[in-house]
Each structure stands twice: as structure tokens, then as C-alpha cells.
């Protein structure tokens, strides 16, 4: 679960948000007058921040991004974990918690090929 806006993962630059011109600067989406218009923080970066900045163990940080939101939303009986009967929608991370591949509906794809 993330509140990232549409330019997440892209380069710094501009886009439209309804009638507003929004620019991505320093990981934030701001209007021309500097008003915060959203976040450009992706979930993998948020997990890395938990691990590196707060010292949270990797397995707990990953549960915070997957299982706990599913429990909060009341969907943990079908989302948020790797188990028989759950959909195969997975992000595969390297040791530095960068997404290297995804599995969607059981189909494996390298990130560069997506």
C-alpha cells in the first residue's frame, strides 16, 4: 500500500493532476506555488527506508508492506502472503531490496522486460 502518484519510479519532471501542473522534486509532487500534491515514494523504497533508516529487520519490514495492510483491509484470507490458494502476485527483491522481477498470475517477468 502506497500513496504514490502517477510519476512514481519515473524521472523528475512535470505532469497534470486535474487542473494543476505538478512537478516532481526531491521525491515530492508539488504545484507551481510549492504546495504538496502527493508523493513519488514507491513501496520498495519505503521498505528500504524502514530497514536502513530505522533498523527494522528485513522480514518485519516486508510484513509491514504486505501482510499487515492485508490484515487491516480485511483481505488477509486471500492477500498478503505466499501460500497455497493465494494469487501468485509477487515482487522479487535483491539483497538491497530493489525489485528485480515480478510474478503476476504465476507469470515470471524480469523488471527490465516489463
mmCIF file of C-alpha atoms in Angstrom:
data_model
loop_
_atom_site.group_PDB
_atom_site.id
_atom_site.type_symbol
_atom_site.label_atom_id
_atom_site.label_comp_id
_atom_site.label_asym_id
_atom_site.label_seq_id
_atom_site.Cartn_x
_atom_site.Cartn_y
_atom_site.Cartn_z
ATOM 1 C CA UNK A 1 0.000 0.000 0.000
ATOM 2 C CA UNK A 2 1.443 3.349 -1.040
ATOM 3 C CA UNK A 3 0.117 6.820 -1.721
ATOM 4 C CA UNK A 4 2.471 7.397 -4.647
ATOM 5 C CA UNK A 5 1.216 9.485 -7.536
ATOM 6 C CA UNK A 6 1.413 8.513 -11.209
ATOM 7 C CA UNK A 7 5.054 9.565 -11.818
ATOM 8 C CA UNK A 8 6.382 7.073 -9.251
ATOM 9 C CA UNK A 9 9.509 5.364 -10.496
ATOM 10 C CA UNK A 10 9.984 7.879 -13.287
ATOM 11 C CA UNK A 11 12.330 10.795 -13.659
ATOM 12 C CA UNK A 12 11.892 14.207 -12.119
ATOM 13 C CA UNK A 13 9.635 16.373 -14.252
ATOM 14 C CA UNK A 14 6.070 17.518 -14.647
ATOM 15 C CA UNK A 15 2.589 16.116 -15.168
ATOM 16 C CA UNK A 16 -1.051 17.157 -14.824
ATOM 17 C CA UNK A 17 -3.156 16.435 -11.750
ATOM 18 C CA UNK A 18 -6.629 17.562 -12.717
ATOM 19 C CA UNK A 19 -6.297 21.276 -13.477
ATOM 20 C CA UNK A 20 -2.909 21.557 -11.733
ATOM 21 C CA UNK A 21 0.568 21.465 -13.189
ATOM 22 C CA UNK A 22 2.609 19.300 -10.826
ATOM 23 C CA UNK A 23 6.368 18.876 -10.713
ATOM 24 C CA UNK A 24 8.303 16.071 -9.052
ATOM 25 C CA UNK A 25 11.085 17.489 -6.905
ATOM 26 C CA UNK A 26 13.114 15.662 -4.259
ATOM 27 C CA UNK A 27 10.640 12.776 -4.103
ATOM 28 C CA UNK A 28 7.643 15.083 -3.670
ATOM 29 C CA UNK A 29 4.938 16.146 -6.080
ATOM 30 C CA UNK A 30 4.361 19.902 -5.776
ATOM 31 C CA UNK A 31 2.290 22.526 -7.567
ATOM 32 C CA UNK A 32 3.841 25.663 -9.070
ATOM 33 C CA UNK A 33 3.477 27.528 -5.756
ATOM 34 C CA UNK A 34 5.170 24.707 -3.823
ATOM 35 C CA UNK A 35 2.003 23.147 -2.385
ATOM 36 C CA UNK A 36 2.422 19.439 -1.705
ATOM 37 C CA UNK A 37 0.357 17.499 -4.249
ATOM 38 C CA UNK A 38 1.418 13.942 -3.419
ATOM 39 C CA UNK A 39 4.276 11.512 -3.015
ATOM 40 C CA UNK A 40 6.620 9.906 -5.503
ATOM 41 C CA UNK A 41 7.825 7.309 -2.979
ATOM 42 C CA UNK A 42 7.447 3.746 -4.261
ATOM 43 C CA UNK A 43 6.839 0.839 -1.901
ATOM 44 C CA UNK A 44 10.265 -0.780 -2.387
ATOM 45 C CA UNK A 45 11.967 2.491 -1.406
ATOM 46 C CA UNK A 46 9.679 2.786 1.618
ATOM 47 C CA UNK A 47 10.695 -0.732 2.704
ATOM 48 C CA UNK A 48 14.391 0.120 2.195
ATOM 49 C CA UNK A 49 13.907 3.238 4.341
ATOM 50 C CA UNK A 50 12.424 1.137 7.154
ATOM 51 C CA UNK A 51 15.429 -1.187 7.047
ATOM 52 C CA UNK A 52 18.220 1.366 6.574
ATOM 53 C CA UNK A 53 16.946 4.395 8.482
ATOM 54 C CA UNK A 54 15.010 2.749 11.290
ATOM 55 C CA UNK A 55 16.880 -0.542 11.632
ATOM 56 C CA UNK A 56 13.754 -2.663 11.243
ATOM 57 C CA UNK A 57 14.652 -6.258 10.292
ATOM 58 C CA UNK A 58 14.029 -7.043 6.612
ATOM 59 C CA UNK A 59 11.426 -9.754 7.279
ATOM 60 C CA UNK A 60 9.411 -7.424 9.529
ATOM 61 C CA UNK A 61 9.667 -4.520 7.062
ATOM 62 C CA UNK A 62 8.314 -6.786 4.311
ATOM 63 C CA UNK A 63 5.416 -7.904 6.536
ATOM 64 C CA UNK A 64 4.692 -4.218 7.209
ATOM 65 C CA UNK A 65 4.329 -3.720 3.441
ATOM 66 C CA UNK A 66 2.317 -6.859 2.695
ATOM 67 C CA UNK A 67 0.646 -8.868 5.440
ATOM 68 C CA UNK A 68 -0.239 -6.071 7.872
ATOM 69 C CA UNK A 69 -2.014 -3.900 5.262
ATOM 70 C CA UNK A 70 -3.904 -7.002 4.059
ATOM 71 C CA UNK A 71 -4.970 -7.702 7.656
ATOM 72 C CA UNK A 72 -6.046 -4.078 8.141
ATOM 73 C CA UNK A 73 -8.095 -4.167 4.935
ATOM 74 C CA UNK A 74 -9.686 -7.480 5.915
ATOM 75 C CA UNK A 75 -8.306 -9.389 2.920
ATOM 76 C CA UNK A 76 -5.546 -11.419 4.589
ATOM 77 C CA UNK A 77 -7.504 -14.586 3.835
ATOM 78 C CA UNK A 78 -6.583 -14.068 0.159
ATOM 79 C CA UNK A 79 -3.767 -11.467 0.004
ATOM 80 C CA UNK A 80 -0.556 -10.525 1.773
ATOM 81 C CA UNK A 81 1.308 -13.831 1.945
ATOM 82 C CA UNK A 82 2.763 -16.648 -0.097
ATOM 83 C CA UNK A 83 0.539 -19.673 0.487
ATOM 84 C CA UNK A 84 -1.487 -22.319 -1.321
ATOM 85 C CA UNK A 85 -4.678 -20.779 -2.670
ATOM 86 C CA UNK A 86 -3.347 -17.214 -2.693
ATOM 87 C CA UNK A 87 -2.815 -15.465 -6.044
ATOM 88 C CA UNK A 88 0.766 -15.532 -7.305
ATOM 89 C CA UNK A 89 1.315 -11.755 -7.359
ATOM 90 C CA UNK A 90 4.850 -11.285 -6.061
ATOM 91 C CA UNK A 91 7.734 -8.840 -6.190
ATOM 92 C CA UNK A 92 11.175 -10.471 -6.206
ATOM 93 C CA UNK A 93 13.806 -8.377 -4.404
ATOM 94 C CA UNK A 94 17.585 -8.478 -4.498
ATOM 95 C CA UNK A 95 19.612 -8.234 -1.272
ATOM 96 C CA UNK A 96 19.317 -4.421 -1.307
ATOM 97 C CA UNK A 97 15.503 -4.579 -1.622
ATOM 98 C CA UNK A 98 15.456 -3.464 -5.245
ATOM 99 C CA UNK A 99 12.746 -5.114 -7.328
ATOM 100 C CA UNK A 100 14.467 -7.451 -9.780
ATOM 101 C CA UNK A 101 11.430 -9.354 -11.066
ATOM 102 C CA UNK A 102 7.718 -9.800 -10.562
ATOM 103 C CA UNK A 103 5.358 -12.743 -10.677
ATOM 104 C CA UNK A 104 1.831 -11.871 -11.749
ATOM 105 C CA UNK A 105 -0.766 -14.622 -12.030
ATOM 106 C CA UNK A 106 2.111 -17.089 -11.902
ATOM 107 C CA UNK A 107 3.992 -15.481 -14.816
ATOM 108 C CA UNK A 108 7.624 -14.537 -14.021
ATOM 109 C CA UNK A 109 8.959 -11.330 -15.596
ATOM 110 C CA UNK A 110 12.308 -9.608 -15.150
ATOM 111 C CA UNK A 111 11.864 -5.939 -14.296
ATOM 112 C CA UNK A 112 13.684 -4.706 -17.413
ATOM 113 C CA UNK A 113 11.287 -6.737 -19.569
ATOM 114 C CA UNK A 114 8.120 -5.210 -18.107
#
